[in-house]
Amino acid sequence: MSHSKQDKLEAFGKMLDVLDTLREKCPWDAKQTNESLRPNSIEEMFELADALIRDDIEDIKKELGDVLLHVLFYSKIADEQHRFDIADVCDALRNKLIFRHPHVYGNTHIDGTDDVLKNWEELKLKEKDGNKTVLSGVPSTLPSLIKAFRIQEKTANVGFDWDNPADVWNKVKEEISEVENEISNNNATDLEKEFGDLLFSVVNVARTYGINPENALEKTNQKFINRFNYIESKSKEQGRKLKEMTLDEMDILWNEAKQLERNK
């Protein structure tokens, strides 16, 4: 169902009214601060990310609401402190989007999404009068896999990238060789370093072929969980513990789970 713009504005206004009331009359809501809300905000983003990877429409809608609540809550707290309010947040966002889309709101010509991304990074630097570095916009608290992807995206957008995808694969092979060499040397410290280099290069391959490695890995995580849960449930049906099963027996059940996925 699609609502009119007026309906959307009214719904947004009603949500602001509810938050005003809760902030005034609910003891829990009244005592919240930026610091107390921050851990919950992080959790809500992960819950939204999970719903998105599962493509669960009802959960996506619910989790988007939870994320929106936190955006409104931080803005409400700032408003009470006479720092800014939700209108300032919306205005700043609108101005930023207009500035970063000169191909839509100006006369800049672009050829495809790659040009859009390159212009985006250049314009972000201009916003800070050139005082901000290319990688300063990558949050230090990002999970390492996502951080590696964002680092590579940002540097690629300013021209620091491989010319040929085949060269990226060669880099992966080189890193595998270096990992194998450190395994032979039984050098734990250097092995960790080389393994990090290998993972970074694999992320680079994924990016080169337009794959988000975080999404790809999470889908594999979920696939593994589903298949292993199938093995575990079948072992219980047989009245056996997993530790009592041989690897070959578990492998048979694993393949059954794979076949069930294909039949869905």
PDB file of C-alpha atoms in Angstrom:
ATOM      1  CA  MET A   1       0.000   0.000   0.000  1.00  0.00           C
ATOM      2  CA  SER A   2       1.356   3.403  -0.985  1.00  0.00           C
ATOM      3  CA  HIS A   3       0.303   6.474   0.988  1.00  0.00           C
ATOM      4  CA  SER A   4       0.086  10.025  -0.280  1.00  0.00           C
ATOM      5  CA  LYS A   5       2.766  12.524   0.687  1.00  0.00           C
ATOM      6  CA  GLN A   6       0.234  14.200   2.990  1.00  0.00           C
ATOM      7  CA  ASP A   7      -0.485  10.895   4.729  1.00  0.00           C
ATOM      8  CA  LYS A   8       3.242  10.317   5.178  1.00  0.00           C
ATOM      9  CA  LEU A   9       3.743  13.789   6.654  1.00  0.00           C
ATOM     10  CA  GLU A  10       0.815  13.284   9.020  1.00  0.00           C
ATOM     11  CA  ALA A  11       2.166   9.902  10.144  1.00  0.00           C
ATOM     12  CA  PHE A  12       5.571  11.488  10.770  1.00  0.00           C
ATOM     13  CA  GLY A  13       3.971  14.292  12.786  1.00  0.00           C
ATOM     14  CA  LYS A  14       1.962  11.825  14.880  1.00  0.00           C
ATOM     15  CA  MET A  15       5.161   9.916  15.653  1.00  0.00           C
ATOM     16  CA  LEU A  16       6.796  13.140  16.827  1.00  0.00           C
ATOM     17  CA  ASP A  17       3.773  13.796  19.054  1.00  0.00           C
ATOM     18  CA  VAL A  18       4.036  10.320  20.598  1.00  0.00           C
ATOM     19  CA  LEU A  19       7.736  10.804  21.319  1.00  0.00           C
ATOM     20  CA  ASP A  20       7.056  14.191  22.923  1.00  0.00           C
ATOM     21  CA  THR A  21       4.479  12.564  25.196  1.00  0.00           C
ATOM     22  CA  LEU A  22       6.734   9.624  26.104  1.00  0.00           C
ATOM     23  CA  ARG A  23       9.640  11.937  26.828  1.00  0.00           C
ATOM     24  CA  GLU A  24       7.417  13.890  29.214  1.00  0.00           C
ATOM     25  CA  LYS A  25       5.417  11.135  30.910  1.00  0.00           C
ATOM     26  CA  CYS A  26       7.348   7.846  30.709  1.00  0.00           C
ATOM     27  CA  PRO A  27      10.098   7.499  33.366  1.00  0.00           C
ATOM     28  CA  TRP A  28      12.264   5.297  31.133  1.00  0.00           C
ATOM     29  CA  ASP A  29      12.006   7.509  28.051  1.00  0.00           C
ATOM     30  CA  ALA A  30      12.495  10.657  30.128  1.00  0.00           C
ATOM     31  CA  LYS A  31      15.876   9.569  31.477  1.00  0.00           C
ATOM     32  CA  GLN A  32      17.442   8.444  28.198  1.00  0.00           C
ATOM     33  CA  THR A  33      20.587  10.189  26.932  1.00  0.00           C
ATOM     34  CA  ASN A  34      22.753   9.902  23.829  1.00  0.00           C
ATOM     35  CA  GLU A  35      25.097   7.659  25.799  1.00  0.00           C
ATOM     36  CA  SER A  36      22.357   5.344  27.083  1.00  0.00           C
ATOM     37  CA  LEU A  37      20.720   5.011  23.656  1.00  0.00           C
ATOM     38  CA  ARG A  38      23.928   4.371  21.694  1.00  0.00           C
ATOM     39  CA  PRO A  39      24.271   0.614  22.464  1.00  0.00           C
ATOM     40  CA  ASN A  40      20.613   0.067  21.587  1.00  0.00           C
ATOM     41  CA  SER A  41      21.062   1.985  18.325  1.00  0.00           C
ATOM     42  CA  ILE A  42      23.907  -0.312  17.307  1.00  0.00           C
ATOM     43  CA  GLU A  43      21.783  -3.355  18.153  1.00  0.00           C
ATOM     44  CA  GLU A  44      18.832  -2.011  16.147  1.00  0.00           C
ATOM     45  CA  MET A  45      21.013  -1.544  13.066  1.00  0.00           C
ATOM     46  CA  PHE A  46      22.222  -5.129  13.287  1.00  0.00           C
ATOM     47  CA  GLU A  47      18.620  -6.336  13.655  1.00  0.00           C
ATOM     48  CA  LEU A  48      17.645  -4.331  10.561  1.00  0.00           C
ATOM     49  CA  ALA A  49      20.621  -5.780   8.668  1.00  0.00           C
ATOM     50  CA  ASP A  50      19.490  -9.280   9.632  1.00  0.00           C
ATOM     51  CA  ALA A  51      15.916  -8.629   8.470  1.00  0.00           C
ATOM     52  CA  LEU A  52      17.214  -7.233   5.171  1.00  0.00           C
ATOM     53  CA  ILE A  53      19.396 -10.253   4.443  1.00  0.00           C
ATOM     54  CA  ARG A  54      16.385 -12.511   5.149  1.00  0.00           C
ATOM     55  CA  ASP A  55      14.136 -10.261   3.018  1.00  0.00           C
ATOM     56  CA  ASP A  56      11.467 -10.509   5.729  1.00  0.00           C
ATOM     57  CA  ILE A  57       9.121  -7.643   4.848  1.00  0.00           C
ATOM     58  CA  GLU A  58       7.316  -7.503   8.191  1.00  0.00           C
ATOM     59  CA  ASP A  59      10.582  -7.566  10.130  1.00  0.00           C
ATOM     60  CA  ILE A  60      12.135  -4.960   7.830  1.00  0.00           C
ATOM     61  CA  LYS A  61       9.180  -2.655   8.460  1.00  0.00           C
ATOM     62  CA  LYS A  62       9.411  -3.193  12.212  1.00  0.00           C
ATOM     63  CA  GLU A  63      13.171  -2.725  12.397  1.00  0.00           C
ATOM     64  CA  LEU A  64      13.041   0.399  10.223  1.00  0.00           C
ATOM     65  CA  GLY A  65      10.596   1.790  12.745  1.00  0.00           C
ATOM     66  CA  ASP A  66      12.997   1.021  15.585  1.00  0.00           C
ATOM     67  CA  VAL A  67      15.859   2.738  13.735  1.00  0.00           C
ATOM     68  CA  LEU A  68      13.641   5.737  12.977  1.00  0.00           C
ATOM     69  CA  LEU A  69      12.720   5.958  16.657  1.00  0.00           C
ATOM     70  CA  HIS A  70      16.376   6.351  17.530  1.00  0.00           C
ATOM     71  CA  VAL A  71      16.877   9.066  14.891  1.00  0.00           C
ATOM     72  CA  LEU A  72      13.913  10.955  16.322  1.00  0.00           C
ATOM     73  CA  PHE A  73      15.060  10.342  19.904  1.00  0.00           C
ATOM     74  CA  TYR A  74      18.538  11.799  19.360  1.00  0.00           C
ATOM     75  CA  SER A  75      16.971  14.782  17.603  1.00  0.00           C
ATOM     76  CA  LYS A  76      14.527  15.257  20.474  1.00  0.00           C
ATOM     77  CA  ILE A  77      17.330  15.241  23.033  1.00  0.00           C
ATOM     78  CA  ALA A  78      19.275  17.798  20.962  1.00  0.00           C
ATOM     79  CA  ASP A  79      16.143  19.942  20.682  1.00  0.00           C
ATOM     80  CA  GLU A  80      15.762  19.959  24.473  1.00  0.00           C
ATOM     81  CA  GLN A  81      19.374  21.104  24.721  1.00  0.00           C
ATOM     82  CA  HIS A  82      18.721  23.866  22.136  1.00  0.00           C
ATOM     83  CA  ARG A  83      21.333  22.396  19.789  1.00  0.00           C
ATOM     84  CA  PHE A  84      19.241  21.264  16.783  1.00  0.00           C
ATOM     85  CA  ASP A  85      15.992  19.471  16.010  1.00  0.00           C
ATOM     86  CA  ILE A  86      14.629  16.989  13.475  1.00  0.00           C
ATOM     87  CA  ALA A  87      13.958  19.788  10.966  1.00  0.00           C
ATOM     88  CA  ASP A  88      17.656  20.680  11.055  1.00  0.00           C
ATOM     89  CA  VAL A  89      18.532  17.029  10.473  1.00  0.00           C
ATOM     90  CA  CYS A  90      16.216  16.844   7.459  1.00  0.00           C
ATOM     91  CA  ASP A  91      17.439  20.162   6.059  1.00  0.00           C
ATOM     92  CA  ALA A  92      21.093  19.140   6.398  1.00  0.00           C
ATOM     93  CA  LEU A  93      20.400  15.830   4.705  1.00  0.00           C
ATOM     94  CA  ARG A  94      18.461  17.459   1.868  1.00  0.00           C
ATOM     95  CA  ASN A  95      21.195  20.023   1.256  1.00  0.00           C
ATOM     96  CA  LYS A  96      23.873  17.334   1.288  1.00  0.00           C
ATOM     97  CA  LEU A  97      22.011  15.146  -1.196  1.00  0.00           C
ATOM     98  CA  ILE A  98      21.432  18.057  -3.554  1.00  0.00           C
ATOM     99  CA  PHE A  99      25.110  19.081  -3.344  1.00  0.00           C
ATOM    100  CA  ARG A 100      26.323  15.532  -3.967  1.00  0.00           C
ATOM    101  CA  HIS A 101      24.047  14.996  -6.974  1.00  0.00           C
ATOM    102  CA  PRO A 102      25.101  17.730  -9.424  1.00  0.00           C
ATOM    103  CA  HIS A 103      24.178  15.350 -12.270  1.00  0.00           C
ATOM    104  CA  VAL A 104      20.558  15.615 -11.058  1.00  0.00           C
ATOM    105  CA  TYR A 105      20.363  19.165  -9.677  1.00  0.00           C
ATOM    106  CA  GLY A 106      23.102  20.739 -11.783  1.00  0.00           C
ATOM    107  CA  ASN A 107      24.784  20.460 -15.174  1.00  0.00           C
ATOM    108  CA  THR A 108      27.344  17.734 -14.416  1.00  0.00           C
ATOM    109  CA  HIS A 109      27.378  14.878 -16.930  1.00  0.00           C
ATOM    110  CA  ILE A 110      27.994  11.333 -15.667  1.00  0.00           C
ATOM    111  CA  ASP A 111      28.302   7.950 -17.362  1.00  0.00           C
ATOM    112  CA  GLY A 112      26.936   5.289 -15.035  1.00  0.00           C
ATOM    113  CA  THR A 113      27.164   4.536 -11.331  1.00  0.00           C
ATOM    114  CA  ASP A 114      30.973   4.502 -11.232  1.00  0.00           C
ATOM    115  CA  ASP A 115      31.043   8.207 -12.118  1.00  0.00           C
ATOM    116  CA  VAL A 116      28.408   8.903  -9.463  1.00  0.00           C
ATOM    117  CA  LEU A 117      30.544   7.260  -6.776  1.00  0.00           C
ATOM    118  CA  LYS A 118      33.713   9.045  -7.857  1.00  0.00           C
ATOM    119  CA  ASN A 119      31.954  12.426  -7.847  1.00  0.00           C
ATOM    120  CA  TRP A 120      30.448  11.583  -4.453  1.00  0.00           C
ATOM    121  CA  GLU A 121      33.882  11.108  -2.849  1.00  0.00           C
ATOM    122  CA  GLU A 122      35.287  14.249  -4.460  1.00  0.00           C
ATOM    123  CA  LEU A 123      32.315  16.315  -3.305  1.00  0.00           C
ATOM    124  CA  LYS A 124      32.586  14.945   0.231  1.00  0.00           C
ATOM    125  CA  LEU A 125      36.131  16.273   0.383  1.00  0.00           C
ATOM    126  CA  LYS A 126      35.001  19.672  -0.921  1.00  0.00           C
ATOM    127  CA  GLU A 127      32.399  19.866   1.848  1.00  0.00           C
ATOM    128  CA  LYS A 128      35.254  19.877   4.339  1.00  0.00           C
ATOM    129  CA  ASP A 129      37.335  22.354   2.285  1.00  0.00           C
ATOM    130  CA  GLY A 130      39.816  19.600   1.561  1.00  0.00           C
ATOM    131  CA  ASN A 131      40.712  19.167   5.253  1.00  0.00           C
ATOM    132  CA  LYS A 132      39.214  15.708   5.466  1.00  0.00           C
ATOM    133  CA  THR A 133      41.165  12.736   4.139  1.00  0.00           C
ATOM    134  CA  VAL A 134      39.690  10.131   1.805  1.00  0.00           C
ATOM    135  CA  LEU A 135      39.587   7.446   4.491  1.00  0.00           C
ATOM    136  CA  SER A 136      38.598   9.622   7.438  1.00  0.00           C
ATOM    137  CA  GLY A 137      34.949   8.895   6.663  1.00  0.00           C
ATOM    138  CA  VAL A 138      35.388   5.186   7.416  1.00  0.00           C
ATOM    139  CA  PRO A 139      34.272   4.684  11.058  1.00  0.00           C
ATOM    140  CA  SER A 140      36.968   3.032  13.172  1.00  0.00           C
ATOM    141  CA  THR A 141      34.296   0.960  14.924  1.00  0.00           C
ATOM    142  CA  LEU A 142      33.059  -0.783  11.764  1.00  0.00           C
ATOM    143  CA  PRO A 143      33.401  -4.581  11.746  1.00  0.00           C
ATOM    144  CA  SER A 144      36.641  -5.455   9.954  1.00  0.00           C
ATOM    145  CA  LEU A 145      35.037  -7.097   6.905  1.00  0.00           C
ATOM    146  CA  ILE A 146      32.800  -4.097   6.215  1.00  0.00           C
ATOM    147  CA  LYS A 147      35.663  -1.724   6.968  1.00  0.00           C
ATOM    148  CA  ALA A 148      37.933  -3.433   4.418  1.00  0.00           C
ATOM    149  CA  PHE A 149      35.210  -3.138   1.785  1.00  0.00           C
ATOM    150  CA  ARG A 150      34.577   0.550   2.512  1.00  0.00           C
ATOM    151  CA  ILE A 151      38.318   1.345   2.504  1.00  0.00           C
ATOM    152  CA  GLN A 152      38.677  -0.252  -0.912  1.00  0.00           C
ATOM    153  CA  GLU A 153      35.539   1.451  -2.241  1.00  0.00           C
ATOM    154  CA  LYS A 154      36.689   4.882  -1.157  1.00  0.00           C
ATOM    155  CA  THR A 155      40.225   4.581  -2.505  1.00  0.00           C
ATOM    156  CA  ALA A 156      38.939   3.111  -5.765  1.00  0.00           C
ATOM    157  CA  ASN A 157      36.641   6.098  -6.198  1.00  0.00           C
ATOM    158  CA  VAL A 158      39.677   8.402  -6.310  1.00  0.00           C
ATOM    159  CA  GLY A 159      41.533   6.185  -8.803  1.00  0.00           C
ATOM    160  CA  PHE A 160      43.542   3.873  -6.507  1.00  0.00           C
ATOM    161  CA  ASP A 161      42.345   0.576  -7.956  1.00  0.00           C
ATOM    162  CA  TRP A 162      43.345  -2.376 -10.102  1.00  0.00           C
ATOM    163  CA  ASP A 163      43.073  -1.889 -13.871  1.00  0.00           C
ATOM    164  CA  ASN A 164      42.423  -5.565 -14.587  1.00  0.00           C
ATOM    165  CA  PRO A 165      40.324  -8.013 -12.489  1.00  0.00           C
ATOM    166  CA  ALA A 166      42.839 -10.729 -13.372  1.00  0.00           C
ATOM    167  CA  ASP A 167      45.476  -8.801 -11.395  1.00  0.00           C
ATOM    168  CA  VAL A 168      43.277  -8.990  -8.298  1.00  0.00           C
ATOM    169  CA  TRP A 169      43.084 -12.776  -8.630  1.00  0.00           C
ATOM    170  CA  ASN A 170      46.860 -12.907  -9.000  1.00  0.00           C
ATOM    171  CA  LYS A 171      47.144 -10.927  -5.762  1.00  0.00           C
ATOM    172  CA  VAL A 172      44.936 -13.486  -4.000  1.00  0.00           C
ATOM    173  CA  LYS A 173      47.149 -16.328  -5.272  1.00  0.00           C
ATOM    174  CA  GLU A 174      50.230 -14.435  -4.106  1.00  0.00           C
ATOM    175  CA  GLU A 175      48.722 -13.973  -0.632  1.00  0.00           C
ATOM    176  CA  ILE A 176      47.762 -17.673  -0.427  1.00  0.00           C
ATOM    177  CA  SER A 177      51.361 -18.565  -1.221  1.00  0.00           C
ATOM    178  CA  GLU A 178      52.622 -16.257   1.518  1.00  0.00           C
ATOM    179  CA  VAL A 179      50.191 -17.785   4.039  1.00  0.00           C
ATOM    180  CA  GLU A 180      51.370 -21.279   3.108  1.00  0.00           C
ATOM    181  CA  ASN A 181      54.977 -20.133   3.500  1.00  0.00           C
ATOM    182  CA  GLU A 182      54.357 -18.852   7.044  1.00  0.00           C
ATOM    183  CA  ILE A 183      52.551 -22.081   7.925  1.00  0.00           C
ATOM    184  CA  SER A 184      55.682 -23.955   6.844  1.00  0.00           C
ATOM    185  CA  ASN A 185      57.807 -21.572   8.933  1.00  0.00           C
ATOM    186  CA  ASN A 186      55.514 -22.118  11.945  1.00  0.00           C
ATOM    187  CA  ASN A 187      55.547 -18.356  12.542  1.00  0.00           C
ATOM    188  CA  ALA A 188      52.276 -17.441  14.290  1.00  0.00           C
ATOM    189  CA  THR A 189      52.809 -13.656  14.237  1.00  0.00           C
ATOM    190  CA  ASP A 190      53.609 -13.420  10.543  1.00  0.00           C
ATOM    191  CA  LEU A 191      50.923 -15.992   9.732  1.00  0.00           C
ATOM    192  CA  GLU A 192      48.269 -13.742  11.253  1.00  0.00           C
ATOM    193  CA  LYS A 193      49.582 -10.783   9.232  1.00  0.00           C
ATOM    194  CA  GLU A 194      49.615 -12.727   5.985  1.00  0.00           C
ATOM    195  CA  PHE A 195      46.171 -14.173   6.659  1.00  0.00           C
ATOM    196  CA  GLY A 196      44.876 -10.631   7.117  1.00  0.00           C
ATOM    197  CA  ASP A 197      46.416  -9.697   3.763  1.00  0.00           C
ATOM    198  CA  LEU A 198      44.710 -12.710   2.168  1.00  0.00           C
ATOM    199  CA  LEU A 199      41.299 -11.763   3.558  1.00  0.00           C
ATOM    200  CA  PHE A 200      41.760  -8.166   2.415  1.00  0.00           C
ATOM    201  CA  SER A 201      42.595  -9.336  -1.111  1.00  0.00           C
ATOM    202  CA  VAL A 202      39.544 -11.647  -1.196  1.00  0.00           C
ATOM    203  CA  VAL A 203      37.355  -8.693  -0.204  1.00  0.00           C
ATOM    204  CA  ASN A 204      38.946  -6.801  -3.086  1.00  0.00           C
ATOM    205  CA  VAL A 205      37.973  -9.563  -5.523  1.00  0.00           C
ATOM    206  CA  ALA A 206      34.376  -9.451  -4.303  1.00  0.00           C
ATOM    207  CA  ARG A 207      34.266  -5.657  -4.723  1.00  0.00           C
ATOM    208  CA  THR A 208      35.778  -5.908  -8.208  1.00  0.00           C
ATOM    209  CA  TYR A 209      32.906  -8.131  -9.306  1.00  0.00           C
ATOM    210  CA  GLY A 210      30.217  -6.006  -7.661  1.00  0.00           C
ATOM    211  CA  ILE A 211      29.670  -8.310  -4.679  1.00  0.00           C
ATOM    212  CA  ASN A 212      29.289  -6.977  -1.151  1.00  0.00           C
ATOM    213  CA  PRO A 213      31.381  -9.435   0.906  1.00  0.00           C
ATOM    214  CA  GLU A 214      29.430  -8.766   4.106  1.00  0.00           C
ATOM    215  CA  ASN A 215      26.151  -9.770   2.451  1.00  0.00           C
ATOM    216  CA  ALA A 216      27.769 -12.738   0.734  1.00  0.00           C
ATOM    217  CA  LEU A 217      29.342 -14.043   3.944  1.00  0.00           C
ATOM    218  CA  GLU A 218      26.161 -13.555   5.974  1.00  0.00           C
ATOM    219  CA  LYS A 219      24.142 -15.517   3.413  1.00  0.00           C
ATOM    220  CA  THR A 220      26.701 -18.313   3.706  1.00  0.00           C
ATOM    221  CA  ASN A 221      26.496 -18.092   7.514  1.00  0.00           C
ATOM    222  CA  GLN A 222      22.717 -18.506   7.352  1.00  0.00           C
ATOM    223  CA  LYS A 223      23.037 -21.351   4.852  1.00  0.00           C
ATOM    224  CA  PHE A 224      25.499 -23.153   7.117  1.00  0.00           C
ATOM    225  CA  ILE A 225      23.278 -22.624  10.182  1.00  0.00           C
ATOM    226  CA  ASN A 226      20.235 -24.025   8.370  1.00  0.00           C
ATOM    227  CA  ARG A 227      22.117 -27.090   7.135  1.00  0.00           C
ATOM    228  CA  PHE A 228      23.758 -27.795  10.474  1.00  0.00           C
ATOM    229  CA  ASN A 229      20.434 -27.358  12.277  1.00  0.00           C
ATOM    230  CA  TYR A 230      19.026 -29.982   9.900  1.00  0.00           C
ATOM    231  CA  ILE A 231      21.816 -32.391  10.863  1.00  0.00           C
ATOM    232  CA  GLU A 232      21.179 -31.730  14.536  1.00  0.00           C
ATOM    233  CA  SER A 233      17.404 -32.219  14.250  1.00  0.00           C
ATOM    234  CA  LYS A 234      17.866 -35.477  12.317  1.00  0.00           C
ATOM    235  CA  SER A 235      20.302 -36.787  14.916  1.00  0.00           C
ATOM    236  CA  LYS A 236      17.718 -36.094  17.637  1.00  0.00           C
ATOM    237  CA  GLU A 237      15.059 -37.917  15.620  1.00  0.00           C
ATOM    238  CA  GLN A 238      17.406 -40.908  15.554  1.00  0.00           C
ATOM    239  CA  GLY A 239      17.944 -40.642  19.299  1.00  0.00           C
ATOM    240  CA  ARG A 240      21.657 -39.974  18.812  1.00  0.00           C
ATOM    241  CA  LYS A 241      24.063 -37.264  19.891  1.00  0.00           C
ATOM    242  CA  LEU A 242      26.081 -35.397  17.266  1.00  0.00           C
ATOM    243  CA  LYS A 243      29.317 -36.571  18.838  1.00  0.00           C
ATOM    244  CA  GLU A 244      28.211 -40.170  18.280  1.00  0.00           C
ATOM    245  CA  MET A 245      27.831 -39.670  14.532  1.00  0.00           C
ATOM    246  CA  THR A 246      30.677 -40.131  12.084  1.00  0.00           C
ATOM    247  CA  LEU A 247      31.661 -37.337   9.728  1.00  0.00           C
ATOM    248  CA  ASP A 248      30.401 -39.449   6.806  1.00  0.00           C
ATOM    249  CA  GLU A 249      26.979 -39.804   8.465  1.00  0.00           C
ATOM    250  CA  MET A 250      26.781 -36.064   9.064  1.00  0.00           C
ATOM    251  CA  ASP A 251      27.884 -35.420   5.490  1.00  0.00           C
ATOM    252  CA  ILE A 252      24.960 -37.489   4.188  1.00  0.00           C
ATOM    253  CA  LEU A 253      22.523 -35.355   6.183  1.00  0.00           C
ATOM    254  CA  TRP A 254      24.334 -32.200   5.017  1.00  0.00           C
ATOM    255  CA  ASN A 255      23.730 -33.220   1.413  1.00  0.00           C
ATOM    256  CA  GLU A 256      20.073 -33.927   2.231  1.00  0.00           C
ATOM    257  CA  ALA A 257      19.749 -30.387   3.544  1.00  0.00           C
ATOM    258  CA  LYS A 258      21.336 -29.046   0.349  1.00  0.00           C
ATOM    259  CA  GLN A 259      18.853 -30.992  -1.758  1.00  0.00           C
ATOM    260  CA  LEU A 260      15.933 -29.630   0.259  1.00  0.00           C
ATOM    261  CA  GLU A 261      17.212 -26.092  -0.435  1.00  0.00           C
ATOM    262  CA  ARG A 262      17.251 -26.803  -4.157  1.00  0.00           C
ATOM    263  CA  ASN A 263      13.707 -28.169  -4.056  1.00  0.00           C
ATOM    264  CA  LYS A 264      12.286 -25.043  -2.394  1.00  0.00           C
TER     265      LYS A 264
END
